[in-house]
Amino acid sequence: YVWTFTTCATVGQVPVNLGSAANFVVLAGSTVTNVNSVGTIVTGDLGLSPGSAVTGFPPGVLVGTQHVADPTAAQAKLDLTTAFNDAAGRPGATIVASGELGGLTLAPGVYQSGISSFGITSVNLTLDGGGNANAVWIFQMPSSTLTVGNGRQVILAGGAKASNIFWQVGSSATLGTTSVVQGTILA
């Protein structure tokens, strides 16, 4: 008998399946509010279901289609809930005790805040794929918030892709002026 085996040194996470929610750059349940409405440009579709309150567009600019309380938004919202629960249930999280991600360089994996929220407020965060274009990051904040300070950035290195980064946020995400966040925020 001859056996052939293929083994992997490490098995990483698979991306979260967004379903039809992947077609949206903004998708919410009750309200979409654009506070800095004059300088905002959103490129892609905006969806809201079951709510109907979208404010700040115009004067903010939407380069895409707005779906409010229609079947397209309703299905995307269902798919978003499935994706959120998938991200929340991923095991093996590394705990970031302080919750502050600024100044860190993180390898692919699942990360959970030791204080329930994550912030990128002191300096930028770097995500390094280590040459793996399929590297996945999942950030779990099951009952709290994500805060990105003014001008702070999520920097991609080593083949990291925004399409493989997922922020599972229990309540709200606050993105500061001129901040650059990579990935999908599921809140």
mmCIF file of C-alpha atoms in Angstrom:
data_model
loop_
_atom_site.group_PDB
_atom_site.id
_atom_site.type_symbol
_atom_site.label_atom_id
_atom_site.label_comp_id
_atom_site.label_asym_id
_atom_site.label_seq_id
_atom_site.Cartn_x
_atom_site.Cartn_y
_atom_site.Cartn_z
ATOM 1 C CA TYR A 1 0.000 0.000 0.000
ATOM 2 C CA VAL A 2 1.061 3.542 -0.719
ATOM 3 C CA TRP A 3 -0.463 6.533 1.045
ATOM 4 C CA THR A 4 -0.026 10.141 0.126
ATOM 5 C CA PHE A 5 -0.815 12.879 2.623
ATOM 6 C CA THR A 6 -0.954 16.619 2.255
ATOM 7 C CA THR A 7 -0.698 18.624 5.442
ATOM 8 C CA CYS A 8 -0.869 22.290 6.232
ATOM 9 C CA ALA A 9 1.301 23.948 8.838
ATOM 10 C CA THR A 10 -1.565 26.211 9.896
ATOM 11 C CA VAL A 11 -5.182 26.488 8.941
ATOM 12 C CA GLY A 12 -6.467 30.039 8.833
ATOM 13 C CA GLN A 13 -9.941 31.477 8.964
ATOM 14 C CA VAL A 14 -12.193 31.530 5.934
ATOM 15 C CA PRO A 15 -13.815 34.858 5.045
ATOM 16 C CA VAL A 16 -17.241 35.686 6.425
ATOM 17 C CA ASN A 17 -19.908 35.086 3.757
ATOM 18 C CA LEU A 18 -21.754 38.399 3.346
ATOM 19 C CA GLY A 19 -24.334 37.091 0.862
ATOM 20 C CA SER A 20 -26.282 39.916 -0.775
ATOM 21 C CA ALA A 21 -25.048 42.346 1.904
ATOM 22 C CA ALA A 22 -21.746 42.417 -0.022
ATOM 23 C CA ASN A 23 -23.470 44.622 -2.606
ATOM 24 C CA PHE A 24 -23.741 47.507 -0.108
ATOM 25 C CA VAL A 25 -21.192 49.920 1.312
ATOM 26 C CA VAL A 26 -23.690 51.169 3.919
ATOM 27 C CA LEU A 27 -26.437 48.883 5.250
ATOM 28 C CA ALA A 28 -28.414 49.590 8.413
ATOM 29 C CA GLY A 29 -31.559 48.600 10.272
ATOM 30 C CA SER A 30 -33.090 51.760 11.690
ATOM 31 C CA THR A 31 -31.319 54.947 10.552
ATOM 32 C CA VAL A 32 -28.444 56.149 8.378
ATOM 33 C CA THR A 33 -27.099 59.525 9.476
ATOM 34 C CA ASN A 34 -24.339 61.406 7.714
ATOM 35 C CA VAL A 35 -23.116 63.982 10.237
ATOM 36 C CA ASN A 36 -20.391 65.588 8.091
ATOM 37 C CA SER A 37 -22.812 65.807 5.199
ATOM 38 C CA VAL A 38 -21.097 68.435 3.013
ATOM 39 C CA GLY A 39 -17.775 66.629 2.495
ATOM 40 C CA THR A 40 -19.044 63.056 2.412
ATOM 41 C CA ILE A 41 -18.902 60.920 -0.725
ATOM 42 C CA VAL A 42 -20.200 57.351 -0.487
ATOM 43 C CA THR A 43 -19.347 55.212 -3.506
ATOM 44 C CA GLY A 44 -21.619 52.181 -3.672
ATOM 45 C CA ASP A 45 -25.125 51.214 -2.652
ATOM 46 C CA LEU A 46 -26.784 52.358 0.569
ATOM 47 C CA GLY A 47 -29.479 50.197 2.164
ATOM 48 C CA LEU A 48 -31.844 50.531 5.087
ATOM 49 C CA SER A 49 -34.374 47.973 6.351
ATOM 50 C CA PRO A 50 -36.796 48.010 8.056
ATOM 51 C CA GLY A 51 -36.186 51.685 8.919
ATOM 52 C CA SER A 52 -36.787 54.583 6.576
ATOM 53 C CA ALA A 53 -34.735 57.512 7.956
ATOM 54 C CA VAL A 54 -31.752 58.470 5.785
ATOM 55 C CA THR A 55 -30.360 61.925 6.571
ATOM 56 C CA GLY A 56 -27.429 63.884 5.201
ATOM 57 C CA PHE A 57 -27.822 62.738 1.549
ATOM 58 C CA PRO A 58 -27.853 65.344 0.050
ATOM 59 C CA PRO A 59 -25.770 67.396 0.703
ATOM 60 C CA GLY A 60 -23.595 64.266 1.069
ATOM 61 C CA VAL A 61 -23.068 62.542 -2.272
ATOM 62 C CA LEU A 62 -24.156 58.944 -2.911
ATOM 63 C CA VAL A 63 -22.599 57.413 -6.032
ATOM 64 C CA GLY A 64 -24.778 54.321 -6.119
ATOM 65 C CA THR A 65 -28.348 53.229 -5.489
ATOM 66 C CA GLN A 66 -30.311 53.903 -2.320
ATOM 67 C CA HIS A 67 -32.511 50.983 -1.176
ATOM 68 C CA VAL A 68 -34.825 51.993 1.663
ATOM 69 C CA ALA A 69 -37.327 49.501 3.095
ATOM 70 C CA ASP A 70 -37.466 47.581 -0.198
ATOM 71 C CA PRO A 71 -37.046 43.809 -0.829
ATOM 72 C CA THR A 72 -33.381 44.238 -1.839
ATOM 73 C CA ALA A 73 -32.515 45.960 1.439
ATOM 74 C CA ALA A 74 -34.601 43.472 3.452
ATOM 75 C CA GLN A 75 -32.743 40.452 2.018
ATOM 76 C CA ALA A 76 -29.379 42.141 2.480
ATOM 77 C CA LYS A 77 -30.244 42.862 6.120
ATOM 78 C CA LEU A 78 -31.086 39.169 6.677
ATOM 79 C CA ASP A 79 -27.748 38.196 5.093
ATOM 80 C CA LEU A 80 -25.979 40.788 7.258
ATOM 81 C CA THR A 81 -27.462 39.207 10.396
ATOM 82 C CA THR A 82 -26.206 35.784 9.291
ATOM 83 C CA ALA A 83 -22.732 37.196 8.609
ATOM 84 C CA PHE A 84 -22.685 39.034 11.961
ATOM 85 C CA ASN A 85 -23.531 35.827 13.832
ATOM 86 C CA ASP A 86 -20.877 33.908 11.890
ATOM 87 C CA ALA A 87 -18.184 36.456 12.777
ATOM 88 C CA ALA A 88 -19.313 36.545 16.421
ATOM 89 C CA GLY A 89 -19.122 32.770 16.680
ATOM 90 C CA ARG A 90 -15.605 32.297 15.333
ATOM 91 C CA PRO A 91 -13.526 30.513 17.982
ATOM 92 C CA GLY A 92 -9.932 30.885 19.068
ATOM 93 C CA ALA A 93 -9.798 34.636 19.548
ATOM 94 C CA THR A 94 -6.647 36.329 20.755
ATOM 95 C CA ILE A 95 -7.574 38.778 23.515
ATOM 96 C CA VAL A 96 -6.281 42.351 23.157
ATOM 97 C CA ALA A 97 -6.367 43.366 26.833
ATOM 98 C CA SER A 98 -6.491 47.143 26.413
ATOM 99 C CA GLY A 99 -8.789 47.182 23.398
ATOM 100 C CA GLU A 100 -6.450 49.697 21.728
ATOM 101 C CA LEU A 101 -5.275 48.435 18.329
ATOM 102 C CA GLY A 102 -3.298 51.541 17.386
ATOM 103 C CA GLY A 103 0.422 50.865 17.152
ATOM 104 C CA LEU A 104 -0.001 47.128 16.637
ATOM 105 C CA THR A 105 0.966 44.991 13.655
ATOM 106 C CA LEU A 106 -1.345 41.986 13.597
ATOM 107 C CA ALA A 107 -1.058 38.678 11.779
ATOM 108 C CA PRO A 108 -4.222 37.033 10.413
ATOM 109 C CA GLY A 109 -6.602 35.671 13.032
ATOM 110 C CA VAL A 110 -9.541 36.339 15.298
ATOM 111 C CA TYR A 111 -9.155 39.145 17.845
ATOM 112 C CA GLN A 112 -11.404 40.068 20.746
ATOM 113 C CA SER A 113 -11.226 43.116 22.974
ATOM 114 C CA GLY A 114 -10.441 42.541 26.631
ATOM 115 C CA ILE A 115 -12.593 45.563 27.540
ATOM 116 C CA SER A 116 -15.433 44.863 25.048
ATOM 117 C CA SER A 117 -14.611 47.711 22.626
ATOM 118 C CA PHE A 118 -11.813 48.358 20.144
ATOM 119 C CA GLY A 119 -10.155 51.640 19.349
ATOM 120 C CA ILE A 120 -7.627 52.844 16.831
ATOM 121 C CA THR A 121 -7.006 56.166 18.465
ATOM 122 C CA SER A 122 -3.327 56.556 19.376
ATOM 123 C CA VAL A 123 -1.614 55.658 16.084
ATOM 124 C CA ASN A 124 -2.378 53.553 13.008
ATOM 125 C CA LEU A 125 -3.041 49.795 12.944
ATOM 126 C CA THR A 126 -1.164 47.556 10.483
ATOM 127 C CA LEU A 127 -2.535 44.221 9.288
ATOM 128 C CA ASP A 128 0.224 42.030 7.829
ATOM 129 C CA GLY A 129 -0.800 39.063 5.701
ATOM 130 C CA GLY A 130 2.728 37.630 5.700
ATOM 131 C CA GLY A 131 2.541 37.136 1.922
ATOM 132 C CA ASN A 132 -0.786 35.267 2.089
ATOM 133 C CA ALA A 133 -3.398 36.952 -0.128
ATOM 134 C CA ASN A 134 -6.076 34.752 1.529
ATOM 135 C CA ALA A 135 -5.287 35.928 5.064
ATOM 136 C CA VAL A 136 -8.404 36.778 7.139
ATOM 137 C CA TRP A 137 -8.882 39.022 10.187
ATOM 138 C CA ILE A 138 -12.001 39.028 12.364
ATOM 139 C CA PHE A 139 -12.352 41.570 15.163
ATOM 140 C CA GLN A 140 -15.025 40.710 17.750
ATOM 141 C CA MET A 141 -16.697 43.396 19.873
ATOM 142 C CA PRO A 142 -19.870 41.489 20.752
ATOM 143 C CA SER A 143 -21.496 44.046 23.023
ATOM 144 C CA SER A 144 -19.734 47.297 22.357
ATOM 145 C CA THR A 145 -18.138 49.782 19.951
ATOM 146 C CA LEU A 146 -15.423 50.483 17.428
ATOM 147 C CA THR A 147 -13.840 53.949 17.549
ATOM 148 C CA VAL A 148 -11.369 55.152 14.931
ATOM 149 C CA GLY A 149 -9.818 58.523 15.705
ATOM 150 C CA ASN A 150 -9.461 61.466 13.349
ATOM 151 C CA GLY A 151 -6.842 60.735 10.693
ATOM 152 C CA ARG A 152 -6.143 57.187 11.936
ATOM 153 C CA GLN A 153 -5.726 54.383 9.409
ATOM 154 C CA VAL A 154 -5.822 50.628 9.018
ATOM 155 C CA ILE A 155 -2.755 49.915 6.877
ATOM 156 C CA LEU A 156 -2.555 46.738 4.787
ATOM 157 C CA ALA A 157 0.802 44.978 4.361
ATOM 158 C CA GLY A 158 2.122 41.630 3.158
ATOM 159 C CA GLY A 159 -0.712 40.862 0.747
ATOM 160 C CA ALA A 160 -3.557 41.740 3.146
ATOM 161 C CA LYS A 161 -6.869 42.536 1.407
ATOM 162 C CA ALA A 162 -9.718 44.707 2.667
ATOM 163 C CA SER A 163 -12.194 42.070 1.443
ATOM 164 C CA ASN A 164 -10.838 39.663 4.098
ATOM 165 C CA ILE A 165 -11.205 41.967 7.127
ATOM 166 C CA PHE A 166 -14.349 41.872 9.280
ATOM 167 C CA TRP A 167 -15.267 44.084 12.245
ATOM 168 C CA GLN A 168 -18.110 42.482 14.265
ATOM 169 C CA VAL A 169 -19.429 45.391 16.368
ATOM 170 C CA GLY A 170 -22.169 44.915 18.961
ATOM 171 C CA SER A 171 -23.504 48.460 19.024
ATOM 172 C CA SER A 172 -21.938 51.294 17.003
ATOM 173 C CA ALA A 173 -18.912 52.328 14.990
ATOM 174 C CA THR A 174 -17.557 55.878 15.073
ATOM 175 C CA LEU A 175 -15.149 56.765 12.287
ATOM 176 C CA GLY A 176 -13.232 60.011 12.762
ATOM 177 C CA THR A 177 -12.714 62.685 10.144
ATOM 178 C CA THR A 178 -10.263 61.603 7.394
ATOM 179 C CA SER A 179 -9.891 58.138 8.967
ATOM 180 C CA VAL A 180 -9.271 55.185 6.642
ATOM 181 C CA VAL A 181 -10.797 51.878 7.705
ATOM 182 C CA GLN A 182 -10.225 48.727 5.673
ATOM 183 C CA GLY A 183 -12.700 45.877 5.688
ATOM 184 C CA THR A 184 -16.360 45.294 6.414
ATOM 185 C CA ILE A 185 -17.985 46.679 9.552
ATOM 186 C CA LEU A 186 -20.856 44.447 10.729
ATOM 187 C CA ALA A 187 -22.682 46.445 13.409
#
